[in-house]
Coordinates of C-alpha atoms and ligand atoms in Angstrom, one line a residue:
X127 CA 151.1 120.0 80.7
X128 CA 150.4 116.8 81.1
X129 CA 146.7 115.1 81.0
X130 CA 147.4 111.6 81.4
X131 CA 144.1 110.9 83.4
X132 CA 141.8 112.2 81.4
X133 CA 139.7 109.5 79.3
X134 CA 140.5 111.5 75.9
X135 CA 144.0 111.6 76.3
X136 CA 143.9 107.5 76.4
X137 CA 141.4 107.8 73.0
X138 CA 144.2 110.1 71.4
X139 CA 147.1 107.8 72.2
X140 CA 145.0 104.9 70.4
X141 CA 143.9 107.2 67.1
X142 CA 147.4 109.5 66.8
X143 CA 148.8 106.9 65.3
X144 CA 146.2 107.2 62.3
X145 CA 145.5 111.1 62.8
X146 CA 144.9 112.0 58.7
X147 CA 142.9 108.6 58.6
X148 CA 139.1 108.0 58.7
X149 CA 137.5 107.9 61.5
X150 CA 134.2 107.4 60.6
X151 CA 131.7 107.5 57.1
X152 CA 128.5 106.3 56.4
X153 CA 126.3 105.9 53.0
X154 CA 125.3 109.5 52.7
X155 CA 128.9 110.7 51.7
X156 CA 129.5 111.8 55.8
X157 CA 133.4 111.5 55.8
X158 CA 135.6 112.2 59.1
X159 CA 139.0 112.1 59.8
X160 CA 140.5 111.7 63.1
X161 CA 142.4 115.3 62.6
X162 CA 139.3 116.8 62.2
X163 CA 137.5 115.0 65.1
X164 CA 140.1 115.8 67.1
X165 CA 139.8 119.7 66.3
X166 CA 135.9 120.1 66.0
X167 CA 136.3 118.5 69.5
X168 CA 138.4 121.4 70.7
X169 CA 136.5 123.5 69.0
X170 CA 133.7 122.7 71.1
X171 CA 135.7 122.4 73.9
X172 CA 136.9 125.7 73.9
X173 CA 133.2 127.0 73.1
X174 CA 132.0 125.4 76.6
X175 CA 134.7 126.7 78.6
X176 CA 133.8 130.7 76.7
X177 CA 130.0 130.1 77.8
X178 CA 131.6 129.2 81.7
X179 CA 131.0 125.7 82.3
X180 CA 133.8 124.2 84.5
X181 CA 135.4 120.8 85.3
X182 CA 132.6 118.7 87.2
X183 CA 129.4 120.3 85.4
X184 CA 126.8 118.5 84.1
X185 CA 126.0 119.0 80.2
X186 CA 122.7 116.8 79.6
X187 CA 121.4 116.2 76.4
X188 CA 119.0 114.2 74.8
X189 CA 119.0 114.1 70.8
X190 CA 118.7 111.9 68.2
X191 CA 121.5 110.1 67.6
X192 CA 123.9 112.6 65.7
X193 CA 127.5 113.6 65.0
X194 CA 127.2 116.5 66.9
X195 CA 126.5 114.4 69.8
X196 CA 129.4 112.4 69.5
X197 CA 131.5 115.8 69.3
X198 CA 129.9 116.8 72.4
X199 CA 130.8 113.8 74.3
X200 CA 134.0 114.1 73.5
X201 CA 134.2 117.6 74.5
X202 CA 133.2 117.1 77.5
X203 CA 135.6 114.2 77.9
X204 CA 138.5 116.8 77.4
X205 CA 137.0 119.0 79.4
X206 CA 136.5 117.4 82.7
X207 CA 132.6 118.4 82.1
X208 CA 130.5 115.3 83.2
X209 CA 128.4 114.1 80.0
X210 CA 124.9 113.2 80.9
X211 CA 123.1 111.6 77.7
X212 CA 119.7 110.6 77.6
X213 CA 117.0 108.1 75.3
X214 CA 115.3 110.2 72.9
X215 CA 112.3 108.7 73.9
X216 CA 111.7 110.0 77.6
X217 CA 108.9 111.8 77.9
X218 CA 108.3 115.0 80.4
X219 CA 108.2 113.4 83.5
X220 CA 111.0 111.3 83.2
X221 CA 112.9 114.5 81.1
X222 CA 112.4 116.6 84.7
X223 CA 113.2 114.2 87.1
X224 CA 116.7 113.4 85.3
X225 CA 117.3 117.4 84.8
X226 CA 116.5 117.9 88.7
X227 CA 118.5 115.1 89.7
X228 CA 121.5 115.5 87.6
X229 CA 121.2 119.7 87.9
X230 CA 123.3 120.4 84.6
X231 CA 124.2 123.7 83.3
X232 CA 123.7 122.9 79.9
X233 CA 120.9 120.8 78.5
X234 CA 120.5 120.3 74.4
X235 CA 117.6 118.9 72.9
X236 CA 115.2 119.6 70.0
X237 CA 113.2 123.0 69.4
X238 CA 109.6 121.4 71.1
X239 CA 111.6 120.5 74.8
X240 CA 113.0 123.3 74.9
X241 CA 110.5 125.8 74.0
X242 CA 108.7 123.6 76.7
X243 CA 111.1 123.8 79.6
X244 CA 109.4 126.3 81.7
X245 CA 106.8 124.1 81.8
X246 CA 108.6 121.0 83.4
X247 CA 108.9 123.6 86.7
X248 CA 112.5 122.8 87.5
X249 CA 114.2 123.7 91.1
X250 CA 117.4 124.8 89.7
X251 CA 117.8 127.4 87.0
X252 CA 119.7 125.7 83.4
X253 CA 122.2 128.6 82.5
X254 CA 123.0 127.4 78.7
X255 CA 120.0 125.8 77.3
X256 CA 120.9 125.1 73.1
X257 CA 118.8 123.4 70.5
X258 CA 119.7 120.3 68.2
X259 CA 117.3 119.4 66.1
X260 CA 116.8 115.7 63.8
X261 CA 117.6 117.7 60.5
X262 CA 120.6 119.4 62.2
X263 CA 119.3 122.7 62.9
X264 CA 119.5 124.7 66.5
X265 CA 121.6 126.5 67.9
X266 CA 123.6 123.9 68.7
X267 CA 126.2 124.9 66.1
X268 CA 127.0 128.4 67.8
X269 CA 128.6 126.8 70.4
X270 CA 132.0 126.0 68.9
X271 CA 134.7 128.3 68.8
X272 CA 136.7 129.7 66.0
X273 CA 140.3 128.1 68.0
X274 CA 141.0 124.8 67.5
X275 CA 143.6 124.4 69.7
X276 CA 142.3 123.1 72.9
X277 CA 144.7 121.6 75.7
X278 CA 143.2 118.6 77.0
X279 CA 142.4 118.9 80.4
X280 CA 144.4 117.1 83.4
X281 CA 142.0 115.7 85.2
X282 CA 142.7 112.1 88.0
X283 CA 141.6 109.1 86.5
X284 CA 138.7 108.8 89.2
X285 CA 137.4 112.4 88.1
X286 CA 134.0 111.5 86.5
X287 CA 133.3 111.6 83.2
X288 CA 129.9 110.4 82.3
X289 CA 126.6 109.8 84.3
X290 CA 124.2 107.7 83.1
X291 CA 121.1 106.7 84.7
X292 CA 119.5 103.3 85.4
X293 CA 116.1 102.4 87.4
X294 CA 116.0 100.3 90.6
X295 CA 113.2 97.8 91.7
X296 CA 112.1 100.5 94.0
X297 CA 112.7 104.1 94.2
X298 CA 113.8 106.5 91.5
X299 CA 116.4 105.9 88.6
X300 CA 119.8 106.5 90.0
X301 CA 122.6 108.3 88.2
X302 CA 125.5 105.9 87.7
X303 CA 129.0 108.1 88.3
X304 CA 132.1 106.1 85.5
X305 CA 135.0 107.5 85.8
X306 CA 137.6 108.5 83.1
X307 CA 139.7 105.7 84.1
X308 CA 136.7 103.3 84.5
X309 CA 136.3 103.7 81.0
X310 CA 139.3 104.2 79.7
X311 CA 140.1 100.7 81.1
X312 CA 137.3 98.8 79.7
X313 CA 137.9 100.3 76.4
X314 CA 141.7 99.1 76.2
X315 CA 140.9 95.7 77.7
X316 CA 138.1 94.8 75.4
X317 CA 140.6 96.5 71.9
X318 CA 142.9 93.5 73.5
X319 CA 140.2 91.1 74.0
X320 CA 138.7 91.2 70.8
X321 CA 141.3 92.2 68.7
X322 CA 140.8 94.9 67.5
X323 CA 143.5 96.9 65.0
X324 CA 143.5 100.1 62.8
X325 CA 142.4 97.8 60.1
X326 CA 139.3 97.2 61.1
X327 CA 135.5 98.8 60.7
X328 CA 132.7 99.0 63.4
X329 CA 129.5 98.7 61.9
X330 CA 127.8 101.0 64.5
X331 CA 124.0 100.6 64.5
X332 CA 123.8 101.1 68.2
X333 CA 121.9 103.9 69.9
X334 CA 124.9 106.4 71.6
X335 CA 122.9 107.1 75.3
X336 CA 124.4 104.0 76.3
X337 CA 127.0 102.4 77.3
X338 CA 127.0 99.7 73.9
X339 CA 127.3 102.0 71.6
X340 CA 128.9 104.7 73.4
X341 CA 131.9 103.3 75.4
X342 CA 132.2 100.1 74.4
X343 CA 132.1 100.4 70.1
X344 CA 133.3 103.7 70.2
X345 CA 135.9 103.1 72.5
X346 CA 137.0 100.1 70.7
X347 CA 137.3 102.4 67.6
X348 CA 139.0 105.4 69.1
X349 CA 141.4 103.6 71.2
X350 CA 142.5 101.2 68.3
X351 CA 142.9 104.3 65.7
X352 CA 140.2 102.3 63.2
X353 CA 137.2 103.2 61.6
X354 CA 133.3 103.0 61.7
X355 CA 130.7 102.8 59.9
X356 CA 127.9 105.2 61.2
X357 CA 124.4 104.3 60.8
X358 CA 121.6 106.3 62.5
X359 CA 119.5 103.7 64.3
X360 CA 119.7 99.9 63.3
X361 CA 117.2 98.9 60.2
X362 CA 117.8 95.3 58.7
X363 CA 118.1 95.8 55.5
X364 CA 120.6 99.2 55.8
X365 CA 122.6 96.8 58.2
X366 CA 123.1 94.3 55.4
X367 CA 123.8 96.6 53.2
X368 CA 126.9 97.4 55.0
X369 CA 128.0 94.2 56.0
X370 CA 130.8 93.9 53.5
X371 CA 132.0 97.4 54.1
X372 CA 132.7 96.3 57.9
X373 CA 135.0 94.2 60.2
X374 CA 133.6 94.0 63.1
X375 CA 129.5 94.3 64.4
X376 CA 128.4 95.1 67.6
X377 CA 124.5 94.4 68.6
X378 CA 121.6 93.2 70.9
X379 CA 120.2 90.0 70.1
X380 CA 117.4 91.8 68.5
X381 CA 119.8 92.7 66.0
X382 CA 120.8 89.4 64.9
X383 CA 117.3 87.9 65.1
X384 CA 116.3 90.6 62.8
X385 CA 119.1 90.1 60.3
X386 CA 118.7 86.4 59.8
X387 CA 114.8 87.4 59.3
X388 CA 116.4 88.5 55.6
X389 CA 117.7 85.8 52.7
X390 CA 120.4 88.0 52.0
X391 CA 122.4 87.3 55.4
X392 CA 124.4 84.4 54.0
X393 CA 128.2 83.5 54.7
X394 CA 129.1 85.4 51.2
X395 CA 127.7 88.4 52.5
X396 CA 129.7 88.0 55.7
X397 CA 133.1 87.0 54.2
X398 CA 135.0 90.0 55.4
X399 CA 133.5 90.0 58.6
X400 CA 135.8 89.0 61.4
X401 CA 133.6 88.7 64.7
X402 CA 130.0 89.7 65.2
X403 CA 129.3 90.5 69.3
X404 CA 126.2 90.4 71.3
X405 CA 125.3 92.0 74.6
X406 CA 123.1 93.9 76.4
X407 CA 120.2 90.8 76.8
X408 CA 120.5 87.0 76.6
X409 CA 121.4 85.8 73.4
X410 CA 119.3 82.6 72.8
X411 CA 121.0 79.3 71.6
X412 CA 119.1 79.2 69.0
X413 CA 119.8 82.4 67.6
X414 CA 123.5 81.5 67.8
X415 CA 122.9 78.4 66.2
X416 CA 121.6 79.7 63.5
X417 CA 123.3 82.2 62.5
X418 CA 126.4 79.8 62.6
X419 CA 124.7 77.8 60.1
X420 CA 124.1 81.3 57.7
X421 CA 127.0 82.6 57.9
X422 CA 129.8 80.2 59.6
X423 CA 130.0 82.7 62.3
X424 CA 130.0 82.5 66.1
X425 CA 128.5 85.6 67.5
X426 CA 130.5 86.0 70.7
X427 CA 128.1 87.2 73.6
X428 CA 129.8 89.0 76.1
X429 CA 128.3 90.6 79.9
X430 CA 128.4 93.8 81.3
X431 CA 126.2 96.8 82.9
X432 CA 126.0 99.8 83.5
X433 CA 127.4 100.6 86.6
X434 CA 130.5 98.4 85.2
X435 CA 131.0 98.5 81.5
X436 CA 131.9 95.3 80.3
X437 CA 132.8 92.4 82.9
X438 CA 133.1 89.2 81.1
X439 CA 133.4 87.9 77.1
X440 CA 133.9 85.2 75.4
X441 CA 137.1 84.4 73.9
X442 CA 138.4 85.8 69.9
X443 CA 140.5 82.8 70.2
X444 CA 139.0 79.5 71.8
X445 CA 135.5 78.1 72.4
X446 CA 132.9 80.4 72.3
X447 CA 130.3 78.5 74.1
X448 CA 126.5 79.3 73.6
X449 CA 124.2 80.1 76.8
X450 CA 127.5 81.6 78.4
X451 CA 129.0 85.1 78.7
X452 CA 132.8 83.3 78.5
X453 CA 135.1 84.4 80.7
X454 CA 136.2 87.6 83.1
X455 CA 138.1 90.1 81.2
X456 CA 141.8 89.7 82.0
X457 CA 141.4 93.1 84.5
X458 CA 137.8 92.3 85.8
X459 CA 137.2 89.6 88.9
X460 CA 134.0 87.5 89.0
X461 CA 133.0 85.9 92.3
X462 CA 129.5 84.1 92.6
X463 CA 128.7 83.8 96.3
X464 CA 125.3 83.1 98.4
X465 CA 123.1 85.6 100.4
X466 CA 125.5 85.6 103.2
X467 CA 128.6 87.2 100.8
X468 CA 130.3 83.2 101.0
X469 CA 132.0 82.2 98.2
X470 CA 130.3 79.7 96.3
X471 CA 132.1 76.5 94.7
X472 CA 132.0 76.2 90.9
X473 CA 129.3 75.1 89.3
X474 CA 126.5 76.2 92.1
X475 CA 124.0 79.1 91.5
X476 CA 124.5 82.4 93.5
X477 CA 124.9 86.3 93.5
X478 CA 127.5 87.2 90.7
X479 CA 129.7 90.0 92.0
X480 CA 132.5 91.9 90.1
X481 CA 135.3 93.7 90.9
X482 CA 138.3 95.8 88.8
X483 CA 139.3 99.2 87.4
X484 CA 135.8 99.5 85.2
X485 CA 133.6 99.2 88.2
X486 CA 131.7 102.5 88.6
X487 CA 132.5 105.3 91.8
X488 CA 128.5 105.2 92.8
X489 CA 125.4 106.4 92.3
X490 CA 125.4 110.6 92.5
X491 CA 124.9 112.0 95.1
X492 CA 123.7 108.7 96.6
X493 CA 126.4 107.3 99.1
X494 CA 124.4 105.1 101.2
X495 CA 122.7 103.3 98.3
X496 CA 126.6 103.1 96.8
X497 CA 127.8 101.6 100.3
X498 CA 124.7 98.9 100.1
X499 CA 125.6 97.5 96.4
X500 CA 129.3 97.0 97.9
X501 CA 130.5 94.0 99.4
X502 CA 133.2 94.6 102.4
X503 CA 135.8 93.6 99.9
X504 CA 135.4 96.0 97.5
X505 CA 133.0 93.5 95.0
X506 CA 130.0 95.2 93.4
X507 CA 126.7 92.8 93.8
X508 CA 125.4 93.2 90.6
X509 CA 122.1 91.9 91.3
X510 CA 122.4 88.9 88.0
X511 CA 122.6 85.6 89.6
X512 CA 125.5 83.7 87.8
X513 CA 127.0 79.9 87.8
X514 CA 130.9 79.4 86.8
X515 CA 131.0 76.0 84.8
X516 CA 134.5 73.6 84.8
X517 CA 136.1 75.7 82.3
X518 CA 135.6 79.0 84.3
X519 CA 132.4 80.5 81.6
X520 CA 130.0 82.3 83.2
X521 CA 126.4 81.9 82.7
X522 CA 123.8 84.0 83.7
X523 CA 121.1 82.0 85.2
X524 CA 118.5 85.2 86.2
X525 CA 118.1 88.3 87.6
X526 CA 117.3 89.0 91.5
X527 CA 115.8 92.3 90.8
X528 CA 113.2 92.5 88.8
X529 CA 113.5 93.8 85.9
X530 CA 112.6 93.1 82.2
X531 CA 115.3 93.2 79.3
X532 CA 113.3 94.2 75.8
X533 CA 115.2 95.0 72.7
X534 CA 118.7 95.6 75.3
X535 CA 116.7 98.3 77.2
X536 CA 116.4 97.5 81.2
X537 CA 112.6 98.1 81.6
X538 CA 111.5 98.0 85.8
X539 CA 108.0 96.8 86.4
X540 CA 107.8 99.1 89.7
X541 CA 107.8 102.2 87.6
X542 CA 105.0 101.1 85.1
X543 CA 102.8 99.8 88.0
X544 CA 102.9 102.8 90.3
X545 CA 101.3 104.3 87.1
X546 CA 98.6 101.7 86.4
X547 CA 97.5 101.2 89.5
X548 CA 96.7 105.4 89.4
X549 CA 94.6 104.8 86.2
X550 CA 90.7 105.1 87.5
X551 CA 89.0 101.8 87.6
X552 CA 92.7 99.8 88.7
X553 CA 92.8 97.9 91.3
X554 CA 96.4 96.7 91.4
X555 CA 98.6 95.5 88.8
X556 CA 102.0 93.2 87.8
X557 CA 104.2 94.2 85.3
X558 CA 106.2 91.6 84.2
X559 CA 108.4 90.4 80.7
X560 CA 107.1 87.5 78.7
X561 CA 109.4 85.7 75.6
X562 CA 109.0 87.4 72.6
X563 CA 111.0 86.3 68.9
X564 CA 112.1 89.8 68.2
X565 CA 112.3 91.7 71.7
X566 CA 113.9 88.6 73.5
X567 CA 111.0 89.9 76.2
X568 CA 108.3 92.1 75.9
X569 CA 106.7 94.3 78.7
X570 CA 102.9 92.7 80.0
X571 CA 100.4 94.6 82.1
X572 CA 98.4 91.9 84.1
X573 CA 95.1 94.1 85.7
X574 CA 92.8 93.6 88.4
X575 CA 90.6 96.3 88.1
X576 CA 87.2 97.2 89.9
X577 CA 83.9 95.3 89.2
X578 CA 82.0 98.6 88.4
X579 CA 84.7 100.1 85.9
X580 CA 85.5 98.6 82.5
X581 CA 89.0 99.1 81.4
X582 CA 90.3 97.9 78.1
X583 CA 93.7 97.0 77.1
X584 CA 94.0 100.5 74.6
X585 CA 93.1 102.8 77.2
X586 CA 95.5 101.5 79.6
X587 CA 98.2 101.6 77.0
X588 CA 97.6 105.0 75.7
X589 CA 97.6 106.5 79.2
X590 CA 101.3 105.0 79.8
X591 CA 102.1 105.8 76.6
X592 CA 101.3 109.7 77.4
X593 CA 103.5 109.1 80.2
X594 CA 106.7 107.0 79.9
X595 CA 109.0 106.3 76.7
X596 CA 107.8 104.0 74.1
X597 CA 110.1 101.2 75.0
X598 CA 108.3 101.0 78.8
X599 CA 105.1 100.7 77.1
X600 CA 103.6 97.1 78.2
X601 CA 103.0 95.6 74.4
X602 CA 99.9 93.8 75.7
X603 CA 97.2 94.3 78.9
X604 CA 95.7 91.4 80.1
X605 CA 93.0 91.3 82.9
X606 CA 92.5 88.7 86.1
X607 CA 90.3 88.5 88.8
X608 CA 93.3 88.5 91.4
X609 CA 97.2 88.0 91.5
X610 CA 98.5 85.4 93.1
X611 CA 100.3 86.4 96.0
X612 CA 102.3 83.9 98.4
X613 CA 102.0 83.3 102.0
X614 CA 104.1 86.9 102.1
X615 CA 101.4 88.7 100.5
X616 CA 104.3 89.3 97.7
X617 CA 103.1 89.1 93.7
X618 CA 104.2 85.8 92.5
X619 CA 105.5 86.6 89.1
X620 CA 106.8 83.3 88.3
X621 CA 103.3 81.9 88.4
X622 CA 102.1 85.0 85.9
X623 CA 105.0 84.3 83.1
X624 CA 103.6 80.5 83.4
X625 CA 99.7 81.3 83.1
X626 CA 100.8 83.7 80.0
X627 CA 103.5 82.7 78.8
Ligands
LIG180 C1 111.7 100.9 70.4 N1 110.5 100.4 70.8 C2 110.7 99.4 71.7 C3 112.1 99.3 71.8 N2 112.7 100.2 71.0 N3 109.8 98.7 72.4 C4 110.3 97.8 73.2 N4 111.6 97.6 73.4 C5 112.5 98.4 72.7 N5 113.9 98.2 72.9 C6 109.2 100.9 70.4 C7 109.0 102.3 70.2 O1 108.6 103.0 71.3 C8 107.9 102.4 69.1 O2 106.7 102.2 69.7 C9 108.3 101.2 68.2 O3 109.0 100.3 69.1 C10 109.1 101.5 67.0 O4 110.2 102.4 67.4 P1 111.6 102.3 66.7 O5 112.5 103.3 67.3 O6 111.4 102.4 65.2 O7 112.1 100.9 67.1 P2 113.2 100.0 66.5 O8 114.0 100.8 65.6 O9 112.5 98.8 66.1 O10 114.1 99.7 67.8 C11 114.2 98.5 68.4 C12 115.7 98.3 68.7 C13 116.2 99.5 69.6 C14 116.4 98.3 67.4 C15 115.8 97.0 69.4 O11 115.4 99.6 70.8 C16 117.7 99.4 69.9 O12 118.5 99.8 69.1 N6 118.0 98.8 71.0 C17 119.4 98.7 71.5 C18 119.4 99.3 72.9 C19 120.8 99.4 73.5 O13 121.7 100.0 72.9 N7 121.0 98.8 74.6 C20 122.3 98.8 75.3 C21 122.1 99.3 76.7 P3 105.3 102.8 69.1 O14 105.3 102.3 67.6 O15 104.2 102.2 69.9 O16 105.5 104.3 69.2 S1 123.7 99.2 77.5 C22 123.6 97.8 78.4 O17 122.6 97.2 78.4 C23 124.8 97.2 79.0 C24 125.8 98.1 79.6 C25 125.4 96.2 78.1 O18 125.9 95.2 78.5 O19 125.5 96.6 76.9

């Protein structure tokens, strides 16, 4: 039987060649080859399919970041079961909302959620809930089978494979459907793009609920048959540590502002490094700059999104230019046009818009909202206004929804403001993002609040705190007598980042 859509089968035809090699390691002795990833997989894969999960289900889980998780992913993958991965760091509300929306039939989390699930008082009934704790324990484990021959399952290339949510300016967070070919495709254009070979190690710091770390530096790994080095959550001085173990990084821009924090990041300690890459948030001039000057290295920034994986990149070979996102993958067309869906001439600012085999199917169970972010043509609007200099680089000028970038996570004021404003004593509020050296933004609270009621800035962030994950958490409150609003009535924001900036 053949499986030649499914995602997995594209992995295995990039690792085979380097089955009894190393797949991944990391500093606590943690050693795996790509034969054994490629039979705990089936191992779990056969354990889902005993339990009665079937192509098209949901498994949801939200865990540290773990090998087991990785394993789960990928048994999914071979599966045709739609992996659903969430942030840690979401709290009840948010927990429910994604478990209502997505209705999986297996969710995996640590001992405390899911003791607490009856509480969250779900519609829909989970069948297989499993726990995964930080130190490993749960019954997680029970789930793989004894076999570990699974066939990997033949699924079309535009079966999906993962769902993973992202917030709008207004409404609710909306599941983003990629497809096994969506990300299949990324995966082997970016190994081509940047180079990568069996030689070379991933130094994977990256959270694996994302897109970063999930498709894009383990894709590059798995489909290129090389290795990684696994570390748990990104701290400086670990990083540094394995610098000269590694090939290849992948990061935010937090990452690198927070390495050349240390003396020790220096072009010896880089020597063996080929190519450092940043995405997820601007990377400033300044940090690229200087960490050219440390370590003779140009980090390459590249663009991408959710709902497309990765669109644009500088080049391995030829000028990396600073302040720009380089060039269109070779598979992946950018068009910039005005409101009106015109083309727009090079070098003038307008609404970027992309358009290849990594562009997502749409949002579940959401085909209107789908059919809106769609030009006629088939180009997704990706809501990032964009300017194409002489050379063809791409630079990303803003965004046209608003939204906050801190540490790489999208944070959307609308979500943090419908809660302030129900916090007794609020009158109205703006949310917005203001510069910060190791965020790249940080999340602001500005308050109007009522002339009998005294609010300070700890309550307000201790309520939001009880209610959304840490990284929505406005880092500062700051309180005004009224927003400006233009002749609209609409919150000028621009005149807010000024007055605190
Ligand atoms: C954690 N905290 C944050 C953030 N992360 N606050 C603001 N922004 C953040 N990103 C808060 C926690 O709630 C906690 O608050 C305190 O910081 C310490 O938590 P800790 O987990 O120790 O933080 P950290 O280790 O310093 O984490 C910061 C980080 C991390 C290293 C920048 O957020 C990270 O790895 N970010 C990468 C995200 C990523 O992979 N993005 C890719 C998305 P308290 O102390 O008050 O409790 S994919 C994407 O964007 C597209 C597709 C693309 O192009 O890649």
């Amino acid at each position: 039987m053949t499986s030649k859509g499914n995602l997995y089968t594209s992995y295995k035809e990039g690792f085979s060649k380097n089955l009894e090699g190393q797949f991944l390691f990391d500093d606590q002795g943690l050693e795996i080859t790509y034969r054994e990833l490629d039979s705990e997989t089936a191992k779990l894969a056969n354990g889902l399919k005993e339990l009665g999960l079937s192509e098209g289900d949901r498994v949801t889980v939200q865990v540290s970041k773990c090998i087991e998780m990785l394993y789960l992913y990928l048994a999914c993958v071979r599966s045709n079961i739609i992996f659903h991965p969430l942030n840690s760091a979401y709290k009840e509300k948010e927990l429910s909302y994604f478990l209502e929306d997505a209705k999986p039939s297996m969710f995996i989390s640590n001992q405390e959620t899911i003791s607490n699930i009856a509480e969250l008082n779900l519609e829909h009934n989970i069948n297989n809930l499993f726990t995964l704790n930080d130190d490993g324990s749960g019954d997680f484990s029970s789930i793989a089978a004894k076999d570990s021959d699974f066939v990997t399952v033949d699924c079309e290339q535009e079966d999906i494979a993962a769902l993973l949510y992202s917030s709008g300016t207004t409404g609710q967070p909306k599941g983003i459907m990629l497809s096994h070919g969506n990300i299949a495709s990324n995966a082997k254009t970016l190994v081509k793009t940047w180079g990568f070979e069996q030689s070379d190690c991933l130094l994977h710091a990256l959270p694996i609920y994302h897109v970063h770390g999930l498709f894009v530096a383990l894709g590059c790994v798995l489909m290129s048959g090389s290795r990684l080095k696994w570390h748990h959550s990104f701290k400086a001085e670990e990083v540094l540590n394995s610098i000269p173990d590694c090939t290849v990084m992948m990061g935010v821009p937090t990452y690198y502002t927070r390495l050349l924090k240390h003396d020790a990041l220096n072009s010896k300690l880089t020597e063996k490094m080929r190519l450092f890459i940043s995405g997820s948030a601007p990377l400033l001039d300044e940090t690229f700059n200087e960490f050219n000057q440390r370590t003779n290295h140009l980090i390459l920034e590249r663009y991408g999104m959710t709902e497309t994986n990765m669109n644009t990149s500088n080049p391995l070979k030829g000028a990396r230019k600073a302040g720009t996102v380089g060039l269109p993958l070779d598979d992946v067309e950018v068009v910039v046009v005005d409101e009106e869906n015109n083309l727009l001439p090079q070098g003038e600012i307008g609404n970027l818009q992309v358009k290849g085999p990594n562009v997502f199917k749409g949002y579940w169970g959401l085909p209107e909202k789908t059919k809106e972010d769609f030009s006629e043509d088939g180009f997704f609007n990706t809501g990032d206004k964009g300017v194409i200099d002489e050379d063809g680089y791409i630079s990303i000028i803003g965004r046209s929804k608003d939204m906050i970038i801190s540490g790489g996570l999208n944070v959307y004021p609308k979500e943090i403001e419908s809660l302030i404003d129900k916090i007794e004593g609020v009158q109205e509020s703006a949310v917005i993002g203001l510069n910060d050296e190791d965020l790249g933004e940080k999340v602001v609270a500005i308050i109007v609040s009522s002339e009998e009621l005294t609010l300070d800035e700890k309550e307000v962030i201790a309520e939001i705190k009880n209610q959304l994950a840490g990284f929505k958490v406005p880092k500062e409150v700051k309180f005004i007598k009224q927003l400006p609003r233009n002749a609209m009535g609409k919150v000028q924001k621009n005149i807010l980042r000024d007055t605190f900036s």
